Coordinates of N, CA and C in Angstrom, one line a residue:
A1317 N 67.4 61.8 -69.6 CA 68.1 60.6 -69.1 C 69.1 61.0 -67.9
S1318 N 69.3 60.1 -67.0 CA 70.1 60.4 -65.9 C 71.6 60.3 -66.4
P1319 N 72.5 60.9 -65.5 CA 73.9 60.7 -65.8 C 74.3 59.3 -65.9
A1320 N 73.8 58.4 -65.1 CA 74.1 57.0 -65.0 C 73.7 56.3 -66.4
H1321 N 72.6 56.7 -66.9 CA 72.2 56.1 -68.2 C 73.3 56.5 -69.3
Y1322 N 73.5 57.8 -69.3 CA 74.5 58.4 -70.2 C 75.8 57.7 -70.2
Q1323 N 76.3 57.5 -68.9 CA 77.6 56.8 -68.7 C 77.5 55.3 -69.2
A1324 N 76.4 54.7 -68.9 CA 76.3 53.3 -69.4 C 76.2 53.3 -70.9
I1325 N 75.6 54.1 -71.6 CA 75.5 54.2 -73.1 C 76.9 54.4 -73.6
N1326 N 77.6 55.3 -73.0 CA 78.9 55.7 -73.4 C 80.0 54.5 -73.3
D1327 N 79.8 53.8 -72.2 CA 80.7 52.7 -72.0 C 80.4 51.5 -73.0
V1328 N 79.2 51.4 -73.4 CA 78.9 50.4 -74.4 C 79.4 50.8 -75.7
K1329 N 79.2 52.1 -76.1 CA 79.7 52.6 -77.3 C 81.2 52.4 -77.5
Q1330 N 82.0 52.8 -76.4 CA 83.5 52.6 -76.4 C 83.9 51.2 -76.5
A1331 N 83.1 50.3 -75.9 CA 83.4 48.8 -75.9 C 83.2 48.3 -77.4
L1332 N 82.2 48.7 -78.0 CA 81.7 48.3 -79.3 C 82.7 48.8 -80.3
N1333 N 83.2 50.0 -80.2 CA 84.2 50.5 -81.2 C 85.4 49.8 -81.0
A1334 N 85.9 49.5 -79.8 CA 87.1 48.7 -79.5 C 87.0 47.4 -80.2
H1335 N 85.8 46.7 -79.9 CA 85.7 45.3 -80.5 C 85.6 45.4 -82.0
L1336 N 85.0 46.3 -82.6 CA 84.8 46.3 -84.1 C 86.3 46.6 -84.8
K1337 N 87.0 47.5 -84.1 CA 88.4 47.8 -84.6 C 89.3 46.5 -84.4
A1338 N 89.1 45.7 -83.4 CA 89.9 44.6 -83.2 C 89.5 43.5 -84.3
V1339 N 88.3 43.3 -84.6 CA 87.8 42.4 -85.5 C 88.2 42.8 -86.9
A1340 N 88.0 44.0 -87.2 CA 88.4 44.6 -88.5 C 89.8 44.4 -88.8
S1341 N 90.7 44.8 -87.8 CA 92.2 44.7 -88.2 C 92.7 43.3 -88.2
S1342 N 92.0 42.3 -87.6 CA 92.6 41.0 -87.5 C 92.4 40.2 -88.9
G1343 N 91.4 40.7 -89.7 CA 91.1 39.9 -91.0 C 91.5 40.7 -92.2
V1344 N 92.2 41.8 -92.0 CA 92.6 42.6 -93.1 C 94.1 42.9 -93.1
R1345 N 94.6 42.6 -94.3 CA 96.1 42.8 -94.5 C 96.3 44.3 -94.7
L1346 N 97.1 44.8 -93.8 CA 97.4 46.4 -93.8 C 98.8 46.6 -94.5
V1347 N 98.8 47.7 -95.2 CA 100.1 48.1 -95.7 C 100.3 49.6 -95.4
S1348 N 101.5 49.9 -95.2 CA 101.9 51.3 -94.9 C 102.1 52.1 -96.1
K1349 N 101.5 53.2 -96.2 CA 101.8 54.1 -97.4 C 102.4 55.5 -96.9
S1350 N 103.4 56.0 -97.5 CA 104.0 57.2 -97.3 C 103.9 58.2 -98.4
F1351 N 103.6 59.4 -98.0 CA 103.4 60.4 -99.0 C 104.3 61.5 -98.7
Q1352 N 104.8 62.3 -99.6 CA 105.8 63.3 -99.4 C 105.3 64.5 -98.7
E1353 N 103.8 64.7 -98.8 CA 103.2 65.8 -98.3 C 101.9 65.3 -97.6
S1354 N 101.4 66.1 -96.6 CA 100.2 65.7 -95.9 C 99.0 65.9 -96.9
L1355 N 98.2 64.9 -97.0 CA 97.1 65.0 -97.9 C 95.7 64.8 -97.2
P1356 N 94.7 65.3 -97.7 CA 93.3 65.0 -97.1 C 93.1 63.5 -97.1
A1357 N 92.4 62.9 -96.3 CA 92.1 61.5 -96.2 C 91.3 61.0 -97.5
V1358 N 90.5 61.9 -98.1 CA 89.8 61.6 -99.2 C 90.7 61.3 -100.4
V1359 N 91.9 62.1 -100.4 CA 92.8 61.9 -101.6 C 93.5 60.6 -101.3
V1360 N 93.8 60.3 -100.1 CA 94.6 59.0 -99.8 C 93.7 57.8 -100.1
A1361 N 92.4 57.9 -99.8 CA 91.4 56.8 -100.3 C 91.3 56.7 -101.7
Y1362 N 91.3 57.8 -102.4 CA 91.2 57.7 -103.9 C 92.4 57.2 -104.4
R1363 N 93.6 57.5 -104.0 CA 94.8 57.0 -104.6 C 95.1 55.6 -104.3
Q1364 N 94.7 55.1 -103.1 CA 94.9 53.8 -102.8 C 93.8 52.8 -103.4
F1365 N 92.5 53.3 -103.4 CA 91.5 52.4 -103.7 C 90.7 52.8 -105.0
A1366 N 91.1 54.0 -105.5 CA 90.3 54.6 -106.7 C 88.8 54.7 -106.2
D1367 N 88.6 55.0 -105.0 CA 87.2 55.0 -104.4 C 87.3 56.1 -103.3
A1368 N 87.0 57.3 -103.5 CA 87.0 58.3 -102.4 C 85.9 58.1 -101.3
T1369 N 84.9 57.3 -101.5 CA 84.0 56.9 -100.5 C 84.4 56.1 -99.4
R1370 N 85.7 55.6 -99.6 CA 86.4 54.8 -98.5 C 87.2 55.7 -97.6
V1371 N 86.9 57.0 -97.5 CA 87.6 58.0 -96.7 C 87.4 57.6 -95.2
T1372 N 86.1 57.1 -94.8 CA 85.9 56.7 -93.5 C 86.8 55.6 -93.0
E1373 N 87.1 54.7 -93.9 CA 88.0 53.5 -93.5 C 89.4 54.0 -93.2
V1374 N 89.8 55.0 -94.1 CA 91.2 55.5 -93.9 C 91.3 56.4 -92.5
T1375 N 90.2 57.1 -92.3 CA 90.4 58.0 -91.1 C 90.2 57.1 -89.7
Q1376 N 89.3 56.1 -89.8 CA 89.2 55.3 -88.7 C 90.4 54.4 -88.4
R1377 N 90.9 53.8 -89.4 CA 92.0 52.9 -89.3 C 93.2 53.7 -88.7
N1378 N 93.4 55.0 -89.1 CA 94.5 55.7 -88.7 C 94.4 56.7 -87.5
G1379 N 93.0 56.7 -87.0 CA 92.7 57.6 -85.8 C 92.9 59.0 -86.2
I1380 N 92.5 59.3 -87.4 CA 92.6 60.7 -87.9 C 91.4 61.5 -87.3
A1381 N 91.6 62.6 -86.6 CA 90.6 63.5 -86.0 C 89.9 64.2 -87.1
H1382 N 90.6 64.9 -88.1 CA 90.0 65.6 -89.1 C 90.4 65.1 -90.4
P1383 N 89.4 64.7 -91.3 CA 89.8 64.1 -92.6 C 90.4 65.0 -93.5
G1384 N 90.5 66.3 -93.2 CA 91.2 67.2 -94.1 C 92.8 67.1 -94.0
Y1385 N 93.2 66.5 -92.9 CA 94.6 66.4 -92.6 C 95.0 65.1 -92.2
A1386 N 95.5 64.3 -93.1 CA 96.0 63.0 -92.9 C 97.5 63.1 -92.6
P1387 N 98.1 62.3 -91.8 CA 99.6 62.2 -91.7 C 100.2 61.8 -93.0
N1388 N 101.6 61.9 -93.1 CA 102.3 61.4 -94.3 C 102.3 60.0 -94.3
D1389 N 102.4 59.3 -93.2 CA 102.4 57.8 -93.2 C 101.1 57.3 -92.6
V1390 N 100.4 56.5 -93.4 CA 99.1 55.9 -93.1 C 99.0 54.4 -93.3
K1391 N 98.2 53.7 -92.6 CA 98.0 52.2 -92.9 C 96.7 52.1 -93.7
V1392 N 96.7 51.3 -94.7 CA 95.5 51.1 -95.5 C 95.4 49.7 -95.7
S1393 N 94.2 49.2 -96.2 CA 93.9 47.8 -96.6 C 94.8 47.5 -97.8
G1394 N 95.4 46.3 -97.8 CA 96.2 45.9 -98.9 C 95.5 45.2 -100.0
E1395 N 94.3 45.5 -100.2 CA 93.6 44.6 -101.2 C 94.0 44.9 -102.6

């Protein structure tokens, strides 16, 4: 594929991600959680939801680059 095609696909991907984040955050009540120590995102997901499979939700909502290192303060769904 040509560089122009790659750029077009990348632009669409970024726009889609931004749109999905906006839609997801508008309909979900978020709460802030603070932990005394930095925990892996999977531990945060399990502590909040009793469901470690929601680790992707925690990492995406908080812009976590590596799920092994979550910040002490995170935003999670308040369900």
